[in-house]
Amino acid sequence: MKKSHVILVFTFLLLIPYLCSLTIIGIGYDALVLHSADLFRTTIGAIVGALIMFAIKATIQRPVDLLAVEIDDGLLKQLLRFFSIRRRYFLQVANVILDFILCFAATFVVREFLTLDQIVGKSVGIVMLVMLLSTCLGAYVEYDNLSIDPKQH
């Protein structure tokens, strides 16, 4: 598979949905938690968000593994490995810590750029629509390689 093709699939199937998931965690936290600006409550929300992100990464292992096999570029391979949870324990912990930091930042970014009316309004629906469209595009572009039986048509 060409590098440009892998980058396209990576962007639509992994990167955009990952960023949307972080945004949904930030929106959900800020919409549901009273006094969401409290540092302790934000920390607890980020811990829960990091665990949710770890669970999400478990569901995308097959596409990640299939894409990683197809690419030789070191940087892109490392980006793909970021989404893999089939790694050494130390790297799994580091991955969860990075997700914690990103979830923590997502709550602040959402709170900074959206008003409370926008947070509890249509923002989740818009982010979910972007995630759905992105995932559909990524899966469409690389359906044959990501299917369980690539020979079926």
Short mmCIF file of C-alpha atoms in Angstrom, two decimals:
data_model
loop_
_atom_site.label_atom_id
_atom_site.label_comp_id
_atom_site.label_asym_id
_atom_site.label_seq_id
_atom_site.Cartn_x
_atom_site.Cartn_y
_atom_site.Cartn_z
CA MET A 1 0.00 0.00 0.00
CA LYS A 2 1.29 3.46 -0.85
CA LYS A 3 2.37 5.75 1.95
CA SER A 4 -0.13 8.42 0.87
CA HIS A 5 -2.91 5.82 1.03
CA VAL A 6 -1.89 4.79 4.57
CA ILE A 7 -1.78 8.44 5.64
CA LEU A 8 -5.28 8.98 4.25
CA VAL A 9 -6.65 5.93 6.08
CA PHE A 10 -4.75 6.88 9.26
CA THR A 11 -6.19 10.38 9.19
CA PHE A 12 -9.82 9.43 8.56
CA LEU A 13 -9.99 6.15 10.45
CA LEU A 14 -7.81 6.90 13.47
CA LEU A 15 -6.67 10.49 13.96
CA ILE A 16 -9.91 12.42 13.39
CA PRO A 17 -12.04 9.97 15.43
CA TYR A 18 -9.42 10.09 18.22
CA LEU A 19 -9.58 13.88 18.34
CA CYS A 20 -13.39 13.71 18.23
CA SER A 21 -13.35 11.25 21.14
CA LEU A 22 -11.22 13.66 23.17
CA THR A 23 -13.65 16.45 22.32
CA ILE A 24 -16.65 14.34 23.35
CA ILE A 25 -14.96 13.53 26.66
CA GLY A 26 -14.33 17.24 27.23
CA ILE A 27 -17.89 18.19 26.28
CA GLY A 28 -19.39 15.40 28.38
CA TYR A 29 -17.35 16.32 31.40
CA ASP A 30 -18.08 20.04 31.16
CA ALA A 31 -21.80 19.41 30.53
CA LEU A 32 -22.30 16.95 33.38
CA VAL A 33 -20.07 18.14 36.21
CA LEU A 34 -21.13 20.99 38.44
CA HIS A 35 -18.14 23.27 39.13
CA SER A 36 -16.22 21.66 36.27
CA ALA A 37 -13.35 24.15 36.62
CA ASP A 38 -12.33 22.57 39.96
CA LEU A 39 -8.87 21.02 39.54
CA PHE A 40 -9.67 17.85 41.55
CA ARG A 41 -12.87 17.20 39.61
CA THR A 42 -11.09 17.82 36.31
CA THR A 43 -8.38 15.34 37.33
CA ILE A 44 -10.99 12.66 38.12
CA GLY A 45 -12.73 13.38 34.81
CA ALA A 46 -9.43 13.06 32.95
CA ILE A 47 -8.70 9.71 34.64
CA VAL A 48 -12.09 8.39 33.57
CA GLY A 49 -11.53 9.82 30.08
CA ALA A 50 -8.12 8.13 29.80
CA LEU A 51 -9.67 4.78 30.72
CA ILE A 52 -12.38 5.31 28.11
CA MET A 53 -9.73 6.14 25.49
CA PHE A 54 -7.85 2.94 26.40
CA ALA A 55 -11.05 0.95 25.87
CA ILE A 56 -11.65 2.68 22.53
CA LYS A 57 -8.13 1.77 21.40
CA ALA A 58 -8.88 -1.88 22.17
CA THR A 59 -11.63 -1.86 19.55
CA ILE A 60 -9.35 -0.64 16.76
CA GLN A 61 -6.49 -3.09 17.16
CA ARG A 62 -7.07 -5.01 13.93
CA PRO A 63 -7.06 -1.94 11.63
CA VAL A 64 -4.00 -0.58 13.44
CA ASP A 65 -2.13 -3.85 13.09
CA LEU A 66 -3.07 -4.16 9.41
CA LEU A 67 -1.95 -0.62 8.65
CA ALA A 68 1.31 -1.04 10.59
CA VAL A 69 2.20 -4.11 8.50
CA GLU A 70 1.73 -2.11 5.30
CA ILE A 71 4.10 0.77 6.11
CA ASP A 72 7.88 1.02 6.40
CA ASP A 73 8.17 4.71 7.31
CA GLY A 74 9.49 4.97 10.89
CA LEU A 75 7.54 8.08 11.94
CA LEU A 76 4.23 6.87 10.55
CA LYS A 77 4.78 3.43 12.07
CA GLN A 78 5.35 5.07 15.49
CA LEU A 79 2.16 7.13 15.07
CA LEU A 80 0.27 3.92 14.34
CA ARG A 81 1.86 2.25 17.35
CA PHE A 82 0.47 5.06 19.52
CA PHE A 83 -2.97 3.58 18.93
CA SER A 84 -1.84 0.05 19.77
CA ILE A 85 -2.39 -1.36 23.23
CA ARG A 86 -0.61 -4.64 22.44
CA ARG A 87 2.73 -3.44 23.75
CA ARG A 88 4.94 -3.71 26.77
CA TYR A 89 3.37 -2.79 30.09
CA PHE A 90 5.55 0.34 30.42
CA LEU A 91 4.37 1.65 27.03
CA GLN A 92 0.74 0.89 27.88
CA VAL A 93 1.06 2.93 31.08
CA ALA A 94 2.76 5.74 29.17
CA ASN A 95 -0.07 5.64 26.63
CA VAL A 96 -2.71 5.93 29.37
CA ILE A 97 -0.78 8.82 30.97
CA LEU A 98 -0.65 10.62 27.63
CA ASP A 99 -4.39 10.03 27.19
CA PHE A 100 -4.92 11.44 30.70
CA ILE A 101 -2.99 14.59 29.78
CA LEU A 102 -4.93 14.97 26.53
CA CYS A 103 -8.30 14.41 28.26
CA PHE A 104 -7.32 16.94 30.92
CA ALA A 105 -6.45 19.44 28.18
CA ALA A 106 -9.66 18.64 26.27
CA THR A 107 -11.82 19.69 29.23
CA PHE A 108 -10.04 23.04 29.39
CA VAL A 109 -10.11 23.61 25.63
CA VAL A 110 -13.83 22.84 25.41
CA ARG A 111 -14.56 25.08 28.40
CA GLU A 112 -12.46 27.88 26.89
CA PHE A 113 -13.86 27.85 23.35
CA LEU A 114 -17.52 26.89 23.89
CA THR A 115 -20.18 28.56 25.98
CA LEU A 116 -22.25 26.49 28.41
CA ASP A 117 -25.22 26.70 26.03
CA GLN A 118 -23.08 25.30 23.21
CA ILE A 119 -21.66 22.57 25.45
CA VAL A 120 -25.07 21.28 26.53
CA GLY A 121 -26.60 22.01 23.12
CA LYS A 122 -25.68 20.58 19.75
CA SER A 123 -21.91 20.25 20.16
CA VAL A 124 -21.91 16.50 20.88
CA GLY A 125 -24.11 15.84 17.85
CA ILE A 126 -21.83 17.85 15.57
CA VAL A 127 -18.71 16.06 16.85
CA MET A 128 -20.41 12.67 16.51
CA LEU A 129 -21.37 13.52 12.91
CA VAL A 130 -17.76 14.45 12.09
CA MET A 131 -16.57 11.20 13.71
CA LEU A 132 -19.10 9.10 11.80
CA LEU A 133 -18.29 10.68 8.45
CA SER A 134 -14.56 10.38 9.04
CA THR A 135 -14.80 6.73 10.06
CA CYS A 136 -17.00 5.93 7.07
CA LEU A 137 -14.57 7.61 4.69
CA GLY A 138 -11.57 5.83 6.21
CA ALA A 139 -13.28 2.45 6.11
CA TYR A 140 -14.46 3.01 2.54
CA VAL A 141 -11.00 3.95 1.33
CA GLU A 142 -9.43 0.81 2.75
CA TYR A 143 -12.28 -1.69 3.06
CA ASP A 144 -10.48 -4.55 1.29
CA ASN A 145 -7.39 -4.47 3.51
CA LEU A 146 -9.32 -3.93 6.74
CA SER A 147 -11.91 -6.66 6.24
CA ILE A 148 -11.53 -10.02 7.96
CA ASP A 149 -11.37 -11.82 4.61
CA PRO A 150 -9.77 -9.46 2.05
CA LYS A 151 -10.61 -11.86 -0.80
CA GLN A 152 -14.36 -11.52 -0.34
CA HIS A 153 -16.03 -9.02 -2.68
#
